Amino acid sequence: MAATEKGDLVIRGGLLADRAATIAEPRDILVRDGVIAEIGPPGMAVPEGARILDASGMLLHAGLVNGHTHAHGFLSRGVGDRWTLELLLAASPWVGGARTVADKALSATIGAAEMVLKGCTAAFDMVTETPMPTAEGIDAVAGAYDAVGLRAVIAPMVADRTLYEAIPPIAEALPEALRAEVAALRLPPWRDTFAALDRIVAGWRWSGRDIAVGIGPTIPTHCDDAFLAACRDLAERHGVRLSMHVAESKVQAVMGLRTYGRTVVEHLDGLGLIGPRFVAAHGIWLDDGDLETMARRGATISHNPGSNMKLGNGLFPLRRALDAGVAVGLGTDTCSCGDNLNMYEAMRLASLLSKVQGPDPASWASAEEAYGAATGGSARALGLEGIGRIAVGAKADIVFLDLRHPNWMPHRWTVNQLVHVEDGTAVRHVMVGGRLIVEDGRLTTVDLAALKDRAEEARARHERDTAPQRALFERLAPIVAKAGPAIAAEPYRVRRYLAESGSF
Ligand SMILES: [Zn+2]
């Protein structure tokens, strides 16, 4: 459970990572009822009877926060390669099909287990159910996070238009027979889906466990404007996060201009969606005006460098976003596109990806900025109080790294090594709310051997039960693979592909 461990606990002898310091300093930490009560010099006096956790030889850093992922995708691990985002969306009835409620919980458990073993203690999760969210399905996902012991925002992901309705040139490229088959994928009217969403948000029962509900209209052009406005009002009424995929692919950016006559961000801002509660996933194809709007409205971008590269969506301009004053978090996306859920890798990729965009180091993001995005930046995306930092009053979500691991030989510049060297293999303990969810590298809340058996049973069953959806995808794939890039060949306001520079 993402609840708190009662009583006093003192963490003695560790080195505390600090963005502002080159090298971590020795600090003791007093945790009371799961919250950091005091940080002091080694050997500081603590209340009598406090339990002691020896952290000598260990580096302590704030639990990493995954700013964007999808629990339904964790069971789809290993599924595709050389897929664009549009191919992934075309594959979704296959790769996410035939799921029972138990499968939804199983999928969430696999990803939550991976995340916490790799030093991540909270996640923003947009969950899809077809054709619309159900209370049982979303509850199963929330329960899975709770059982593993992570904090989360769970946002049911909704739409009322299929890929083929949102991107007419793809539908037009299909032969008539296939066009009829994709027409059968049509989604329910948005009012029905919204009513289901409204019930889920109103009936939410996990907030006390730090598992909040959010709202996830998936992609602007996949949702009617009236649907988006209703989602905006629902988020406002309940004070919850609203997240969307915004200009993730160039196809989406171009289709935004064609559909709205302005950028996706300009359109969403016109509808009043963009504000402090708004989290844009990806945002690769935002221009300077869009970034400025995001900053002015106090919205957050969740940057997903691994997924962006795997799906060939282009280079996110991290330096420009930070310089524009946008709050930037980091995420892994899900296992059908980002593949692993390793926030250390997300930090490393975010840093490196900013450094391949030009020769001037002043235009690069620093290790401190990448670490800040994976902690405070993503914490802002989730909107949960007291996460993403180690400070008095914050929740005791702390990762303990073994400094005797080769990653830390020698230990010279803490945050530089956290971002560019650490890969999760030095994780020794992970604490959430004062409770050890990972202890000596072992997950305390889940039996991984039993989970593996269930994962393989589900994989075999899904492969059998989604054979028709797979066959449909295999007929669609060659056409979608050409139609997407044809749309992306159109010039756009900004360039985010190396191939657009003319020299590649
Ligand atoms: Zn996503």
Short mmCIF file of C-alpha atoms and ligand atoms in Angstrom, two decimals:
data_model
loop_
_atom_site.label_atom_id
_atom_site.label_comp_id
_atom_site.label_asym_id
_atom_site.label_seq_id
_atom_site.Cartn_x
_atom_site.Cartn_y
_atom_site.Cartn_z
CA MET A 1 0.00 0.00 0.00
CA ALA A 2 1.11 3.54 -0.66
CA ALA A 3 0.10 4.39 2.88
CA THR A 4 2.49 5.39 5.64
CA GLU A 5 4.56 3.37 8.06
CA LYS A 6 3.67 4.47 11.61
CA GLY A 7 6.22 5.48 14.24
CA ASP A 8 9.74 6.94 14.29
CA LEU A 9 12.50 5.66 12.05
CA VAL A 10 15.98 7.10 11.72
CA ILE A 11 18.05 6.52 8.61
CA ARG A 12 21.66 6.72 9.76
CA GLY A 13 24.96 6.98 7.95
CA GLY A 14 23.85 7.62 4.34
CA LEU A 15 24.97 10.32 1.91
CA LEU A 16 22.13 12.58 0.80
CA ALA A 17 21.99 13.57 -2.89
CA ASP A 18 21.38 17.27 -3.43
CA ARG A 19 20.98 18.93 -6.81
CA ALA A 20 22.84 21.99 -5.57
CA ALA A 21 25.90 20.10 -4.27
CA THR A 22 28.58 18.39 -6.32
CA ILE A 23 28.91 15.52 -3.91
CA ALA A 24 26.34 14.12 -1.52
CA GLU A 25 26.90 14.98 2.14
CA PRO A 26 26.45 12.66 5.15
CA ARG A 27 23.01 13.24 6.68
CA ASP A 28 20.73 11.39 9.07
CA ILE A 29 17.01 11.47 8.38
CA LEU A 30 14.24 11.11 10.95
CA VAL A 31 11.01 9.75 9.50
CA ARG A 32 7.83 10.03 11.54
CA ASP A 33 4.64 8.31 10.36
CA GLY A 34 6.02 8.11 6.84
CA VAL A 35 6.95 11.79 6.60
CA ILE A 36 10.43 13.31 6.86
CA ALA A 37 10.49 15.05 10.26
CA GLU A 38 14.13 16.10 10.49
CA ILE A 39 17.35 16.05 8.49
CA GLY A 40 20.56 16.53 10.46
CA PRO A 41 24.23 15.79 10.87
CA PRO A 42 25.42 12.21 11.35
CA GLY A 43 24.63 10.97 14.84
CA MET A 44 21.90 13.56 15.47
CA ALA A 45 19.77 12.96 18.55
CA VAL A 46 16.52 11.15 17.82
CA PRO A 47 13.50 10.21 19.96
CA GLU A 48 13.92 7.21 22.21
CA GLY A 49 12.64 4.02 20.71
CA ALA A 50 13.09 5.15 17.10
CA ARG A 51 13.89 2.24 14.82
CA ILE A 52 17.26 2.55 13.11
CA LEU A 53 17.97 1.80 9.47
CA ASP A 54 21.70 1.63 8.75
CA ALA A 55 22.45 3.40 5.45
CA SER A 56 26.21 3.45 5.70
CA GLY A 57 27.84 2.97 2.31
CA MET A 58 24.65 4.13 0.62
CA LEU A 59 23.52 7.14 -1.37
CA LEU A 60 20.00 8.41 -0.66
CA HIS A 61 18.01 10.16 -3.38
CA ALA A 62 14.39 11.16 -3.80
CA GLY A 63 12.14 8.48 -5.30
CA LEU A 64 11.96 9.06 -9.06
CA VAL A 65 8.55 9.96 -10.48
CA ASN A 66 7.36 8.60 -13.81
CA GLY A 67 5.46 11.44 -15.50
CA HIS A 68 3.77 9.39 -18.22
CA THR A 69 2.94 5.72 -18.65
CA HIS A 70 0.07 3.33 -19.45
CA ALA A 71 -0.69 0.29 -17.29
CA HIS A 72 -2.56 -1.51 -20.06
CA GLY A 73 0.68 -1.63 -22.06
CA PHE A 74 2.86 -3.43 -19.52
CA LEU A 75 1.60 -6.85 -20.65
CA SER A 76 2.39 -5.86 -24.26
CA ARG A 77 6.13 -5.84 -23.63
CA GLY A 78 8.23 -6.88 -26.61
CA VAL A 79 5.44 -6.47 -29.12
CA GLY A 80 6.67 -4.21 -31.92
CA ASP A 81 9.64 -2.65 -33.63
CA ARG A 82 9.95 -0.16 -36.49
CA TRP A 83 6.49 1.07 -35.58
CA THR A 84 5.47 4.70 -35.86
CA LEU A 85 2.97 6.04 -33.35
CA GLU A 86 0.24 5.61 -35.96
CA LEU A 87 1.22 1.96 -36.47
CA LEU A 88 1.15 1.46 -32.70
CA LEU A 89 -2.36 2.97 -32.57
CA ALA A 90 -3.45 0.75 -35.47
CA ALA A 91 -2.08 -2.25 -33.55
CA SER A 92 -3.84 -1.37 -30.29
CA PRO A 93 -6.98 -3.53 -30.79
CA TRP A 94 -4.56 -6.45 -31.13
CA VAL A 95 -1.92 -5.65 -28.50
CA GLY A 96 -4.42 -4.48 -25.88
CA GLY A 97 -7.28 -6.80 -26.79
CA ALA A 98 -9.03 -9.66 -24.95
CA ARG A 99 -8.19 -8.32 -21.50
CA THR A 100 -10.09 -9.46 -18.42
CA VAL A 101 -10.30 -7.31 -15.28
CA ALA A 102 -7.70 -9.64 -13.71
CA ASP A 103 -5.42 -9.02 -16.72
CA LYS A 104 -5.68 -5.28 -16.14
CA ALA A 105 -4.52 -5.72 -12.54
CA LEU A 106 -1.80 -8.15 -13.65
CA SER A 107 -0.52 -5.71 -16.28
CA ALA A 108 -0.40 -2.84 -13.76
CA THR A 109 1.36 -5.07 -11.21
CA ILE A 110 4.13 -6.01 -13.66
CA GLY A 111 4.88 -2.35 -14.46
CA ALA A 112 4.60 -1.12 -10.88
CA ALA A 113 6.99 -3.88 -9.80
CA GLU A 114 9.49 -2.93 -12.49
CA MET A 115 9.26 0.76 -11.66
CA VAL A 116 9.87 0.40 -7.93
CA LEU A 117 12.73 -2.07 -8.44
CA LYS A 118 14.31 0.67 -10.58
CA GLY A 119 13.95 3.45 -8.02
CA CYS A 120 10.61 4.94 -9.07
CA THR A 121 8.03 5.54 -6.35
CA ALA A 122 5.12 7.25 -8.18
CA ALA A 123 3.66 7.31 -11.69
CA PHE A 124 1.16 9.15 -13.87
CA ASP A 125 -0.78 6.37 -15.55
CA MET A 126 -3.25 6.85 -18.41
CA VAL A 127 -5.24 3.62 -18.66
CA THR A 128 -7.25 2.54 -21.67
CA GLU A 129 -10.20 0.21 -21.68
CA THR A 130 -12.12 -0.55 -24.84
CA PRO A 131 -14.55 0.84 -25.78
CA MET A 132 -14.84 2.95 -22.60
CA PRO A 133 -13.53 2.94 -19.02
CA THR A 134 -15.22 0.81 -16.37
CA ALA A 135 -15.18 1.29 -12.62
CA GLU A 136 -14.01 -2.34 -12.17
CA GLY A 137 -11.12 -2.02 -14.61
CA ILE A 138 -9.82 1.29 -13.28
CA ASP A 139 -10.27 0.08 -9.70
CA ALA A 140 -8.23 -3.03 -10.54
CA VAL A 141 -5.36 -0.84 -11.79
CA ALA A 142 -5.49 1.41 -8.72
CA GLY A 143 -5.58 -1.67 -6.48
CA ALA A 144 -2.52 -3.10 -8.24
CA TYR A 145 -0.48 0.07 -7.66
CA ASP A 146 -1.63 0.08 -4.05
CA ALA A 147 -0.68 -3.56 -3.54
CA VAL A 148 2.81 -3.05 -4.98
CA GLY A 149 3.17 0.11 -2.88
CA LEU A 150 3.53 2.97 -5.36
CA ARG A 151 1.76 6.29 -5.45
CA ALA A 152 -0.02 7.12 -8.69
CA VAL A 153 -2.38 9.25 -10.67
CA ILE A 154 -4.70 6.95 -12.62
CA ALA A 155 -6.35 8.74 -15.54
CA PRO A 156 -8.86 6.73 -17.58
CA MET A 157 -7.94 7.41 -21.21
CA VAL A 158 -10.89 8.22 -23.43
CA ALA A 159 -11.73 9.13 -27.04
CA ASP A 160 -14.73 9.20 -29.31
CA ARG A 161 -12.90 8.96 -32.64
CA THR A 162 -10.72 6.18 -33.97
CA LEU A 163 -7.37 6.72 -35.64
CA TYR A 164 -9.15 6.50 -39.02
CA GLU A 165 -11.69 9.20 -38.12
CA ALA A 166 -9.05 11.46 -36.57
CA ILE A 167 -6.68 11.14 -39.53
CA PRO A 168 -8.86 10.89 -42.66
CA PRO A 169 -5.90 10.51 -45.08
CA ILE A 170 -5.13 7.16 -43.44
CA ALA A 171 -8.73 5.96 -43.93
CA GLU A 172 -8.70 7.26 -47.51
CA ALA A 173 -5.59 5.24 -48.28
CA LEU A 174 -7.35 1.98 -47.33
CA PRO A 175 -9.09 -0.25 -49.88
CA GLU A 176 -12.87 -0.34 -49.48
CA ALA A 177 -13.01 -3.70 -47.66
CA LEU A 178 -10.53 -2.56 -45.03
CA ARG A 179 -12.32 0.76 -44.67
CA ALA A 180 -15.48 -1.15 -43.72
CA GLU A 181 -13.55 -3.21 -41.19
CA VAL A 182 -12.06 -0.19 -39.45
CA ALA A 183 -15.47 1.50 -39.47
CA ALA A 184 -16.60 -1.35 -37.21
CA LEU A 185 -14.07 -0.16 -34.60
CA ARG A 186 -16.19 2.98 -34.11
CA LEU A 187 -16.32 4.20 -30.51
CA PRO A 188 -19.45 4.98 -28.47
CA PRO A 189 -20.85 8.55 -28.53
CA TRP A 190 -18.79 10.77 -26.26
CA ARG A 191 -21.67 11.45 -23.87
CA ASP A 192 -21.80 7.74 -22.96
CA THR A 193 -18.06 7.57 -22.38
CA PHE A 194 -18.14 10.81 -20.44
CA ALA A 195 -20.92 9.49 -18.20
CA ALA A 196 -18.73 6.45 -17.36
CA LEU A 197 -15.76 8.74 -16.65
CA ASP A 198 -17.89 11.03 -14.49
CA ARG A 199 -19.02 8.06 -12.37
CA ILE A 200 -15.46 6.81 -11.92
CA VAL A 201 -14.17 10.22 -10.83
CA ALA A 202 -17.10 10.85 -8.47
CA GLY A 203 -16.77 7.38 -6.89
CA TRP A 204 -12.99 7.45 -6.42
CA ARG A 205 -11.96 5.74 -3.17
CA TRP A 206 -8.15 5.63 -3.34
CA SER A 207 -7.19 9.24 -2.58
CA GLY A 208 -6.29 8.45 1.04
CA ARG A 209 -3.65 6.04 -0.27
CA ASP A 210 -2.12 8.71 -2.50
CA ILE A 211 -3.59 7.16 -5.61
CA ALA A 212 -5.44 10.01 -7.25
CA VAL A 213 -7.79 9.91 -10.20
CA GLY A 214 -7.15 11.98 -13.31
CA ILE A 215 -8.76 12.51 -16.69
CA GLY A 216 -7.14 11.49 -19.96
CA PRO A 217 -8.77 12.51 -23.25
CA THR A 218 -6.13 10.75 -25.28
CA ILE A 219 -5.31 12.95 -28.29
CA PRO A 220 -7.03 16.24 -29.21
CA THR A 221 -8.13 15.22 -32.73
CA HIS A 222 -9.48 11.94 -31.34
CA CYS A 223 -12.01 13.83 -29.18
CA ASP A 224 -14.90 16.08 -30.09
CA ASP A 225 -14.48 19.64 -28.79
CA ALA A 226 -17.63 19.29 -26.68
CA PHE A 227 -16.12 16.14 -25.13
CA LEU A 228 -12.91 18.05 -24.32
CA ALA A 229 -14.90 20.89 -22.77
CA ALA A 230 -16.80 18.39 -20.59
CA CYS A 231 -13.48 16.83 -19.48
CA ARG A 232 -12.16 20.32 -18.67
CA ASP A 233 -15.17 21.03 -16.45
CA LEU A 234 -14.97 17.64 -14.75
CA ALA A 235 -11.27 18.18 -13.94
CA GLU A 236 -12.07 21.63 -12.59
CA ARG A 237 -14.99 20.39 -10.49
CA HIS A 238 -12.93 17.66 -8.79
CA GLY A 239 -9.58 19.46 -8.77
CA VAL A 240 -7.85 16.61 -10.64
CA ARG A 241 -5.16 16.36 -13.34
CA LEU A 242 -6.07 16.38 -17.03
CA SER A 243 -3.54 14.83 -19.38
CA MET A 244 -3.40 14.40 -23.15
CA HIS A 245 -0.90 13.38 -25.82
CA VAL A 246 -0.08 16.72 -27.40
CA ALA A 247 1.75 16.98 -30.74
CA GLU A 248 3.51 13.70 -30.04
CA SER A 249 4.03 12.85 -33.72
CA LYS A 250 4.48 15.16 -36.69
CA VAL A 251 1.32 13.55 -38.13
CA GLN A 252 -0.58 14.85 -35.08
CA ALA A 253 0.90 18.33 -35.43
CA VAL A 254 0.07 18.53 -39.15
CA MET A 255 -3.43 17.12 -38.61
CA GLY A 256 -3.95 19.64 -35.80
CA LEU A 257 -3.24 22.51 -38.18
CA ARG A 258 -5.49 20.98 -40.86
CA THR A 259 -8.32 20.26 -38.42
CA TYR A 260 -8.26 23.44 -36.34
CA GLY A 261 -6.49 25.97 -38.57
CA ARG A 262 -4.11 26.55 -35.67
CA THR A 263 -1.76 24.48 -33.53
CA VAL A 264 -3.10 21.87 -31.16
CA VAL A 265 -1.93 23.95 -28.18
CA GLU A 266 -3.61 27.09 -29.55
CA HIS A 267 -6.81 25.09 -30.00
CA LEU A 268 -6.73 23.53 -26.53
CA ASP A 269 -5.93 26.91 -25.02
CA GLY A 270 -8.88 28.38 -26.88
CA LEU A 271 -11.06 25.71 -25.25
CA GLY A 272 -9.67 26.66 -21.82
CA LEU A 273 -8.01 23.31 -21.16
CA ILE A 274 -4.49 24.53 -20.56
CA GLY A 275 -3.82 25.50 -16.96
CA PRO A 276 -1.90 24.30 -13.88
CA ARG A 277 -3.81 21.00 -13.90
CA PHE A 278 -2.90 20.25 -17.52
CA VAL A 279 -0.17 17.74 -18.38
CA ALA A 280 0.88 17.46 -22.03
CA ALA A 281 2.57 14.16 -22.77
CA HIS A 282 5.44 14.40 -25.31
CA GLY A 283 4.90 17.89 -26.80
CA ILE A 284 7.68 17.31 -29.34
CA TRP A 285 6.11 19.45 -32.08
CA LEU A 286 5.30 22.51 -29.96
CA ASP A 287 6.61 25.76 -31.41
CA ASP A 288 7.93 28.67 -29.34
CA GLY A 289 4.46 30.23 -29.09
CA ASP A 290 3.04 26.93 -27.83
CA LEU A 291 5.81 26.58 -25.25
CA GLU A 292 5.19 30.14 -24.13
CA THR A 293 1.47 29.37 -23.70
CA MET A 294 2.27 26.26 -21.68
CA ALA A 295 4.58 28.30 -19.42
CA ARG A 296 2.14 31.20 -19.02
CA ARG A 297 -0.68 28.85 -18.05
CA GLY A 298 1.48 26.93 -15.54
CA ALA A 299 1.01 23.62 -17.38
CA THR A 300 3.48 20.73 -17.41
CA ILE A 301 5.04 18.72 -20.23
CA SER A 302 5.96 15.07 -19.59
CA HIS A 303 8.94 14.34 -21.82
CA ASN A 304 9.38 10.68 -22.82
CA PRO A 305 12.71 10.43 -24.61
CA GLY A 306 12.84 6.63 -24.96
CA SER A 307 9.38 6.32 -26.47
CA ASN A 308 9.94 9.36 -28.68
CA MET A 309 13.01 7.75 -30.20
CA LYS A 310 11.51 4.26 -30.52
CA LEU A 311 8.46 5.57 -32.39
CA GLY A 312 10.52 7.97 -34.49
CA ASN A 313 8.58 10.99 -33.29
CA GLY A 314 11.49 13.43 -33.36
CA LEU A 315 13.64 15.41 -30.96
CA PHE A 316 11.96 17.18 -28.04
CA PRO A 317 13.52 20.66 -27.55
CA LEU A 318 14.22 20.31 -23.83
CA ARG A 319 16.46 23.40 -23.56
CA ARG A 320 13.89 25.60 -25.34
CA ALA A 321 11.08 24.29 -23.12
CA LEU A 322 13.06 24.95 -19.94
CA ASP A 323 14.17 28.39 -21.17
CA ALA A 324 10.54 29.24 -21.98
CA GLY A 325 9.77 28.52 -18.32
CA VAL A 326 7.73 25.35 -18.91
CA ALA A 327 7.62 22.84 -16.06
CA VAL A 328 9.05 19.63 -17.55
CA GLY A 329 8.68 16.17 -16.07
CA LEU A 330 10.10 12.91 -17.39
CA GLY A 331 8.41 9.64 -18.24
CA THR A 332 9.04 6.26 -19.79
CA ASP A 333 5.74 5.82 -21.64
CA THR A 334 4.59 2.20 -21.79
CA CYS A 335 6.12 -1.16 -22.71
CA SER A 336 4.82 -1.25 -26.30
CA CYS A 337 6.81 1.91 -27.15
CA GLY A 338 9.20 2.86 -24.33
CA ASP A 339 9.79 -0.84 -23.63
CA ASN A 340 11.32 -0.59 -20.19
CA LEU A 341 10.15 1.55 -17.27
CA ASN A 342 13.56 2.71 -16.14
CA MET A 343 13.57 6.32 -14.96
CA TYR A 344 17.38 6.32 -14.69
CA GLU A 345 17.46 5.58 -18.39
CA ALA A 346 14.85 8.30 -19.03
CA MET A 347 17.12 10.83 -17.29
CA ARG A 348 20.15 9.71 -19.27
CA LEU A 349 18.26 9.79 -22.57
CA ALA A 350 16.75 13.21 -21.81
CA SER A 351 20.21 14.59 -21.17
CA LEU A 352 21.84 12.94 -24.17
CA LEU A 353 19.00 13.75 -26.55
CA SER A 354 19.30 17.44 -25.74
CA LYS A 355 23.05 17.22 -26.41
CA VAL A 356 22.72 15.85 -29.95
CA GLN A 357 20.63 18.81 -31.13
CA GLY A 358 23.46 21.28 -31.72
CA PRO A 359 27.11 22.02 -31.11
CA ASP A 360 26.71 24.71 -28.42
CA PRO A 361 26.74 23.33 -24.86
CA ALA A 362 24.72 26.37 -23.79
CA SER A 363 21.82 24.82 -25.75
CA TRP A 364 22.06 21.52 -23.86
CA ALA A 365 20.24 20.43 -20.74
CA SER A 366 22.39 19.60 -17.71
CA ALA A 367 22.43 16.54 -15.48
CA GLU A 368 20.89 18.66 -12.72
CA GLU A 369 18.03 19.62 -15.04
CA ALA A 370 17.42 15.99 -16.05
CA TYR A 371 17.39 14.92 -12.39
CA GLY A 372 15.12 17.85 -11.53
CA ALA A 373 12.70 16.80 -14.28
CA ALA A 374 12.56 13.18 -13.02
CA THR A 375 11.85 14.31 -9.45
CA GLY A 376 10.28 17.75 -8.91
CA GLY A 377 9.16 18.16 -12.55
CA SER A 378 7.27 14.87 -12.69
CA ALA A 379 5.97 15.43 -9.16
CA ARG A 380 4.37 18.60 -10.46
CA ALA A 381 2.80 16.61 -13.32
CA LEU A 382 1.21 14.25 -10.78
CA GLY A 383 0.17 17.03 -8.42
CA LEU A 384 0.62 14.82 -5.32
CA GLU A 385 1.84 16.69 -2.25
CA GLY A 386 5.29 16.04 -0.78
CA ILE A 387 6.84 13.80 -3.44
CA GLY A 388 9.90 14.25 -5.67
CA ARG A 389 12.16 15.66 -2.94
CA ILE A 390 13.88 14.79 0.31
CA ALA A 391 13.05 17.62 2.68
CA VAL A 392 11.41 18.17 6.04
CA GLY A 393 7.66 17.77 5.54
CA ALA A 394 8.04 15.66 2.37
CA LYS A 395 6.94 12.04 2.23
CA ALA A 396 9.68 9.53 2.96
CA ASP A 397 9.95 8.20 -0.59
CA ILE A 398 13.66 7.43 -0.67
CA VAL A 399 15.93 5.32 -2.87
CA PHE A 400 19.06 3.78 -1.32
CA LEU A 401 21.87 3.09 -3.79
CA ASP A 402 24.82 0.86 -2.95
CA LEU A 403 27.95 2.98 -3.29
CA ARG A 404 30.01 -0.23 -3.44
CA HIS A 405 28.50 -0.91 -6.87
CA PRO A 406 30.90 -0.22 -9.78
CA ASN A 407 28.53 2.56 -10.96
CA TRP A 408 29.89 4.57 -8.01
CA MET A 409 33.58 3.73 -8.31
CA PRO A 410 34.72 6.38 -7.82
CA HIS A 411 32.03 8.71 -6.54
CA ARG A 412 32.93 12.15 -7.84
CA TRP A 413 29.83 14.16 -8.90
CA THR A 414 26.63 12.73 -7.47
CA VAL A 415 23.92 14.05 -9.79
CA ASN A 416 26.08 13.66 -12.90
CA GLN A 417 26.51 9.98 -12.00
CA LEU A 418 22.84 9.53 -11.07
CA VAL A 419 21.85 10.73 -14.55
CA HIS A 420 24.64 9.42 -16.75
CA VAL A 421 25.95 6.30 -14.96
CA GLU A 422 23.28 4.79 -12.72
CA ASP A 423 21.00 2.32 -14.51
CA GLY A 424 19.10 0.89 -11.56
CA THR A 425 21.57 -1.93 -10.87
CA ALA A 426 22.86 -0.22 -7.70
CA VAL A 427 19.36 0.08 -6.17
CA ARG A 428 19.49 -1.61 -2.76
CA HIS A 429 16.35 -0.42 -0.95
CA VAL A 430 13.34 1.64 -2.01
CA MET A 431 11.20 3.25 0.65
CA VAL A 432 7.71 4.65 0.07
CA GLY A 433 6.09 6.50 2.95
CA GLY A 434 8.73 5.14 5.35
CA ARG A 435 8.09 1.52 4.36
CA LEU A 436 10.63 -0.60 2.49
CA ILE A 437 9.01 -1.83 -0.71
CA VAL A 438 12.38 -3.03 -2.00
CA GLU A 439 14.75 -4.45 0.61
CA ASP A 440 18.23 -5.66 -0.34
CA GLY A 441 17.16 -5.62 -3.98
CA ARG A 442 14.11 -7.80 -3.36
CA LEU A 443 10.52 -6.70 -3.79
CA THR A 444 8.70 -7.19 -0.47
CA THR A 445 5.15 -6.87 -1.76
CA VAL A 446 4.95 -9.13 -4.83
CA ASP A 447 5.93 -12.75 -5.53
CA LEU A 448 7.75 -12.29 -8.84
CA ALA A 449 7.89 -16.02 -9.64
CA ALA A 450 4.11 -16.28 -9.42
CA LEU A 451 3.76 -13.04 -11.40
CA LYS A 452 5.95 -14.47 -14.18
CA ASP A 453 3.70 -17.54 -14.47
CA ARG A 454 0.60 -15.37 -14.69
CA ALA A 455 2.26 -13.11 -17.30
CA GLU A 456 3.12 -16.06 -19.55
CA GLU A 457 -0.37 -17.56 -19.17
CA ALA A 458 -1.89 -14.20 -20.16
CA ARG A 459 0.49 -13.79 -23.11
CA ALA A 460 -0.42 -17.20 -24.53
CA ARG A 461 -4.15 -16.61 -24.02
CA HIS A 462 -4.00 -13.12 -25.56
CA GLU A 463 -2.06 -14.39 -28.58
CA ARG A 464 -4.78 -16.98 -29.14
CA ASP A 465 -7.75 -14.68 -28.49
CA THR A 466 -6.52 -11.68 -30.48
CA ALA A 467 -5.58 -13.58 -33.64
CA PRO A 468 -8.32 -11.84 -35.72
CA GLN A 469 -7.20 -8.38 -34.53
CA ARG A 470 -3.62 -9.28 -35.35
CA ALA A 471 -4.62 -10.42 -38.83
CA LEU A 472 -6.46 -7.12 -39.38
CA PHE A 473 -3.41 -5.15 -38.22
CA GLU A 474 -1.16 -7.07 -40.58
CA ARG A 475 -3.34 -6.02 -43.50
CA LEU A 476 -3.47 -2.40 -42.30
CA ALA A 477 0.20 -2.07 -41.42
CA PRO A 478 1.75 -1.61 -44.88
CA ILE A 479 -0.80 1.10 -45.71
CA VAL A 480 -0.53 2.96 -42.37
CA ALA A 481 3.26 2.69 -42.60
CA LYS A 482 3.13 4.73 -45.84
CA ALA A 483 0.20 7.07 -45.14
CA GLY A 484 1.67 8.45 -41.91
CA PRO A 485 5.03 9.52 -43.37
CA ALA A 486 3.18 11.01 -46.39
CA ILE A 487 1.35 13.36 -43.98
CA ALA A 488 4.59 14.01 -42.08
CA ALA A 489 6.32 15.01 -45.34
CA GLU A 490 4.31 18.23 -45.25
CA PRO A 491 6.33 21.22 -44.00
CA TYR A 492 5.47 22.30 -40.44
CA ARG A 493 6.29 25.34 -38.31
CA VAL A 494 9.18 23.64 -36.54
CA ARG A 495 11.71 20.94 -37.42
CA ARG A 496 12.20 18.05 -35.02
CA TYR A 497 13.76 15.47 -37.35
CA LEU A 498 17.42 15.29 -38.26
CA ALA A 499 16.34 14.25 -41.77
CA GLU A 500 14.61 17.64 -42.18
CA SER A 501 17.90 19.49 -41.84
CA GLY A 502 18.70 18.60 -45.46
CA SER A 503 22.08 17.03 -44.78
CA PHE A 504 20.89 13.56 -43.76
ZN ZN B 1 1.22 7.82 -23.91
#
